[in-house]
Amino acid sequence: MGRDIEPTACLLDSRSIKIREETYAPQLTALGYDLTVREPWWHEHRMLRLAHPRVNLHVFGPGTPELSRHLMFRDWLRSHPDDRDLYVKAKAAAAPGARHAMEHNFRKHAVVEQTYERMYAV
């Protein structure tokens, strides 16, 4: 898998525990991560960004279906090189001029949704 998409994910099974931001964010910011997104209303989502190497670290609340969806998407891309290549191209095309993460996400949305359709059809 190329460096253009996240090849690995480090996961904590948070289904049975409540993870509070103050328990993990200080350690991550000490390592150089910046807390860039705080969306408590959407699956308790947080995103922390590391500049070098480029990392977008997503944190979700316990038991959220969004974590499962992200893992399924990652695993699908690992096992379907054609979809992985489409996603890499969509990410690269979405990046220039994107002012924030949501604009970047919107620009690659069609490819992501098409990939989900193929993934869920199996």
Short mmCIF file of N, CA and C in Angstrom, two decimals, residues 8-12 57-58 67 71 74:
data_model
loop_
_atom_site.label_atom_id
_atom_site.label_comp_id
_atom_site.label_asym_id
_atom_site.label_seq_id
_atom_site.Cartn_x
_atom_site.Cartn_y
_atom_site.Cartn_z
N THR A 8 -1.88 1.56 8.16
CA THR A 8 -2.14 0.85 9.40
C THR A 8 -3.03 1.69 10.29
N ALA A 9 -3.63 1.06 11.23
CA ALA A 9 -4.41 1.77 12.23
C ALA A 9 -4.12 1.15 13.58
N CYS A 10 -3.88 1.98 14.54
CA CYS A 10 -3.71 1.54 15.91
C CYS A 10 -5.04 1.77 16.60
N LEU A 11 -5.63 0.72 17.12
CA LEU A 11 -6.98 0.83 17.65
C LEU A 11 -7.05 0.41 19.10
N LEU A 12 -7.89 1.08 19.81
CA LEU A 12 -8.22 0.71 21.18
C LEU A 12 -9.68 0.31 21.17
N LEU A 57 -5.12 11.16 12.91
CA LEU A 57 -5.54 10.18 13.90
C LEU A 57 -6.96 10.50 14.34
N HIS A 58 -7.89 9.59 14.04
CA HIS A 58 -9.29 9.78 14.39
C HIS A 58 -9.60 9.01 15.66
N LEU A 67 -16.47 3.73 13.95
CA LEU A 67 -15.20 3.01 14.04
C LEU A 67 -15.24 1.74 13.20
N LEU A 71 -12.89 0.80 9.87
CA LEU A 71 -12.11 -0.43 9.78
C LEU A 71 -12.50 -1.26 8.57
N ARG A 74 -10.95 0.45 5.55
CA ARG A 74 -9.51 0.17 5.51
C ARG A 74 -9.23 -1.24 5.01
#
